[in-house]
PDB file of C-alpha atoms in Angstrom:
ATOM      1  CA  UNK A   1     127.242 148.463  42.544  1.00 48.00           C
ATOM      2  CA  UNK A   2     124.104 146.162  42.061  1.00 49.00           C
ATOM      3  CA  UNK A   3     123.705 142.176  42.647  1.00 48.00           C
ATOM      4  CA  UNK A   4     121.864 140.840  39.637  1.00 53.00           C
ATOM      5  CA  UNK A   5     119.679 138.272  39.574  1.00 53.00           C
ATOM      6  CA  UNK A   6     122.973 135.192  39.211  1.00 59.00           C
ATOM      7  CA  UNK A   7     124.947 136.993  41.945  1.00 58.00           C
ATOM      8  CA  UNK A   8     127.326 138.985  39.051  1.00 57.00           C
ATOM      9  CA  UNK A   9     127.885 142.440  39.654  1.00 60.00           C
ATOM     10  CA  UNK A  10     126.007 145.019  37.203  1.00 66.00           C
ATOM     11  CA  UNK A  11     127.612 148.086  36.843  1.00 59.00           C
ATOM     12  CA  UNK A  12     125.482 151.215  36.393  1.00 62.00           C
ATOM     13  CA  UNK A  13     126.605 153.913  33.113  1.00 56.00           C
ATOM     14  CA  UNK A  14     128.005 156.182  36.001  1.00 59.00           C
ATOM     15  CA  UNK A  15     130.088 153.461  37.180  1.00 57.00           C
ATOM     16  CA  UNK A  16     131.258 152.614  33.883  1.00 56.00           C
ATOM     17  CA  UNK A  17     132.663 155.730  32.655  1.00 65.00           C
ATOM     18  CA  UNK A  18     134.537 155.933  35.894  1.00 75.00           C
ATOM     19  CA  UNK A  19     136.447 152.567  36.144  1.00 79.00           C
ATOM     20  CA  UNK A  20     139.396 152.185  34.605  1.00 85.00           C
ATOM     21  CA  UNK A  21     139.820 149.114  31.990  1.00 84.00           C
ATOM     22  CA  UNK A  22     142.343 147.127  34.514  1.00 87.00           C
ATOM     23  CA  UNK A  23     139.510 147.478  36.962  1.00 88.00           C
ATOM     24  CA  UNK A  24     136.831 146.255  34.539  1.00 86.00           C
ATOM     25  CA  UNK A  25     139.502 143.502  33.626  1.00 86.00           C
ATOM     26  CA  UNK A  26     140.009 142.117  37.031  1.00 91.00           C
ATOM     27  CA  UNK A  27     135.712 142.334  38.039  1.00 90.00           C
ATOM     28  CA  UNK A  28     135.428 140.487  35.002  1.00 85.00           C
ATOM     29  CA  UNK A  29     137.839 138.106  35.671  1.00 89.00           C
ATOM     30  CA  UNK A  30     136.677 137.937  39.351  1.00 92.00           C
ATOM     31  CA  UNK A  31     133.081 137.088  37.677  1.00 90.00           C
ATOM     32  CA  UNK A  32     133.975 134.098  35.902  1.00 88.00           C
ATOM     33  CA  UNK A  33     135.898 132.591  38.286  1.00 93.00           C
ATOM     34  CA  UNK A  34     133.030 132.807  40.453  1.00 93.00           C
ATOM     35  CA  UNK A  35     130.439 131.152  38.070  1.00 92.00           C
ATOM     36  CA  UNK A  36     133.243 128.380  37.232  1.00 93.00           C
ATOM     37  CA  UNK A  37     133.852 127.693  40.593  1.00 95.00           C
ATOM     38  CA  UNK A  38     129.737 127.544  41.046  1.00 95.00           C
ATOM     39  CA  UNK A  39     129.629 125.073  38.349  1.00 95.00           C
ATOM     40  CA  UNK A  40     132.264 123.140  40.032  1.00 96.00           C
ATOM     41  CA  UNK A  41     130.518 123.375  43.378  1.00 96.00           C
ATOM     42  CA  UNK A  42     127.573 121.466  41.499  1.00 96.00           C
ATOM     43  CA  UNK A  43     129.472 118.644  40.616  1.00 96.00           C
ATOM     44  CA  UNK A  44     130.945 117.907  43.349  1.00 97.00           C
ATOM     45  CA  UNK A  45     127.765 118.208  45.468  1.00 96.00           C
ATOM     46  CA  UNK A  46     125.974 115.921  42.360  1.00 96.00           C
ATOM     47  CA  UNK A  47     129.253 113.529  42.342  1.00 96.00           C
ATOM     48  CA  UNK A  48     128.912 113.183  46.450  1.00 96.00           C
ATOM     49  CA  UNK A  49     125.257 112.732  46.457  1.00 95.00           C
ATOM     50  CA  UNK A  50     125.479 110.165  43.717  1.00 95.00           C
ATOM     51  CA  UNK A  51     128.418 108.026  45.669  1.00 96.00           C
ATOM     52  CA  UNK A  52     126.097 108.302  48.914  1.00 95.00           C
ATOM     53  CA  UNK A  53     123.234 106.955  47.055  1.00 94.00           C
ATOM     54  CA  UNK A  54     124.976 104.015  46.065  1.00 94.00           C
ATOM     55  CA  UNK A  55     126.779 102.864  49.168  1.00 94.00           C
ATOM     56  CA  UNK A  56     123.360 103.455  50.883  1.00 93.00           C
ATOM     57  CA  UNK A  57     123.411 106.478  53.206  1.00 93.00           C
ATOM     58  CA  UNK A  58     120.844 108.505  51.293  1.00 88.00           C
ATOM     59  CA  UNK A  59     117.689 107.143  50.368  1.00 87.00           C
ATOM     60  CA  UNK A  60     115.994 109.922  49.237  1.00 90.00           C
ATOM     61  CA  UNK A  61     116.356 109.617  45.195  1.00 93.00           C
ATOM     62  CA  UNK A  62     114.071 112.712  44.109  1.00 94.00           C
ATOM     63  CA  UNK A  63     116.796 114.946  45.974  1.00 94.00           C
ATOM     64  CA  UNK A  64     119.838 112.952  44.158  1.00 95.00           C
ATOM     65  CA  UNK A  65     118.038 113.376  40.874  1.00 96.00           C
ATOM     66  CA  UNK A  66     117.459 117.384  41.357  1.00 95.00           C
ATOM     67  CA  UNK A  67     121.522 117.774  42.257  1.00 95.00           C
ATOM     68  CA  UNK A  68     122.398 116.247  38.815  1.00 96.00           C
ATOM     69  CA  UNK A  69     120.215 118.053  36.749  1.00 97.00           C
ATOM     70  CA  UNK A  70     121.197 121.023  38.761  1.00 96.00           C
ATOM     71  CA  UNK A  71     124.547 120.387  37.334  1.00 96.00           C
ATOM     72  CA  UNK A  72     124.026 119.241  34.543  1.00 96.00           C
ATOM     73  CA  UNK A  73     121.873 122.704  33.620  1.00 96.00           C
ATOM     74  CA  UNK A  74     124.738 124.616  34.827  1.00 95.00           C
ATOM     75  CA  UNK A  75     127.431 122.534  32.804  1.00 95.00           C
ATOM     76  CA  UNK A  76     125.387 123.288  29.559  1.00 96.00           C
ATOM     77  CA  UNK A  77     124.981 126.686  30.490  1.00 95.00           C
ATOM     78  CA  UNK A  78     128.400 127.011  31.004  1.00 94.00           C
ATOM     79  CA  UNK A  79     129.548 125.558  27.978  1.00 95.00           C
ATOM     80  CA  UNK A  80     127.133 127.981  25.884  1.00 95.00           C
ATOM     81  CA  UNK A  81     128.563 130.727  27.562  1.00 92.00           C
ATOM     82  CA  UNK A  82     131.845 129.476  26.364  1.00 91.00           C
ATOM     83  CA  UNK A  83     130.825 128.902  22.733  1.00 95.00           C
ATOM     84  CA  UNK A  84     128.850 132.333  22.639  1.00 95.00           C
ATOM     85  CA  UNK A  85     132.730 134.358  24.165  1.00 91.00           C
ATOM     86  CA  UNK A  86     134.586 132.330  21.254  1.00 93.00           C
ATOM     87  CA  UNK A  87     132.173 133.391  19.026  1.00 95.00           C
ATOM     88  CA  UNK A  88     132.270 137.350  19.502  1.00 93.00           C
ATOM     89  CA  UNK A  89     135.874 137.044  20.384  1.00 92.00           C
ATOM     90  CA  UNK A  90     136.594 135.239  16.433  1.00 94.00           C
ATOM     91  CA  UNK A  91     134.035 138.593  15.129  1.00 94.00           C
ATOM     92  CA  UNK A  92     135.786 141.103  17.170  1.00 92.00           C
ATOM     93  CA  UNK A  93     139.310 139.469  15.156  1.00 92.00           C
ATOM     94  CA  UNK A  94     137.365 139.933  12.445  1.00 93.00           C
ATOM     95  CA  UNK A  95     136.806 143.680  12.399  1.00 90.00           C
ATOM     96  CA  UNK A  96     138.902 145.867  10.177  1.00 83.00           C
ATOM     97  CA  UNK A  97     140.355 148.683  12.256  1.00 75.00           C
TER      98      UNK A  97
END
């Protein structure tokens, strides 16, 4: 198997013919739970920064300011993701069998 670019697994045509749809159900799975739990991570680490800023233990703003729109990229990103599964998911319903 071979890391992409984001850290998701990309599966060559060799590979696909060869795993089973549970498997390709649980990598999938196993691949959004790791980009949610990235998002996550990004929050946090933007919520903590933001708290440490104001009680006064960091002073360095340009590195506060980089964690939020770090999550806040990833949020957006996420939540196009989101819309753009809905979507195909509602045309796949769609389709006459």
């Amino acid at each position: 198997m071979v890391q992409s670019i984001n850290g998701l697994p990309q599966m060559s045509l060799r590979e696909t013919y060869d795993t089973s749809p549970n498997e390709v159900h649980t990598k999938f799975a196993d691949s959004l739970k790791n980009a949610i739990d990235g998002v996550n991570k990004a929050q946090v680490e933007s919520n903590e920064m933001t708290k440490a800023l104001a009680r006064g233990e960091v002073d360095d703003l340009h590195n506060v300011m980089i964690s939020s729109q770090k999550a806040s990229v990833m949020m957006t990103t996420a939540t196009e993701v989101q819309s753009k599964v809905v979507e195909a998911y509602k045309e796949v319903m769609r389709m006459q069998v």
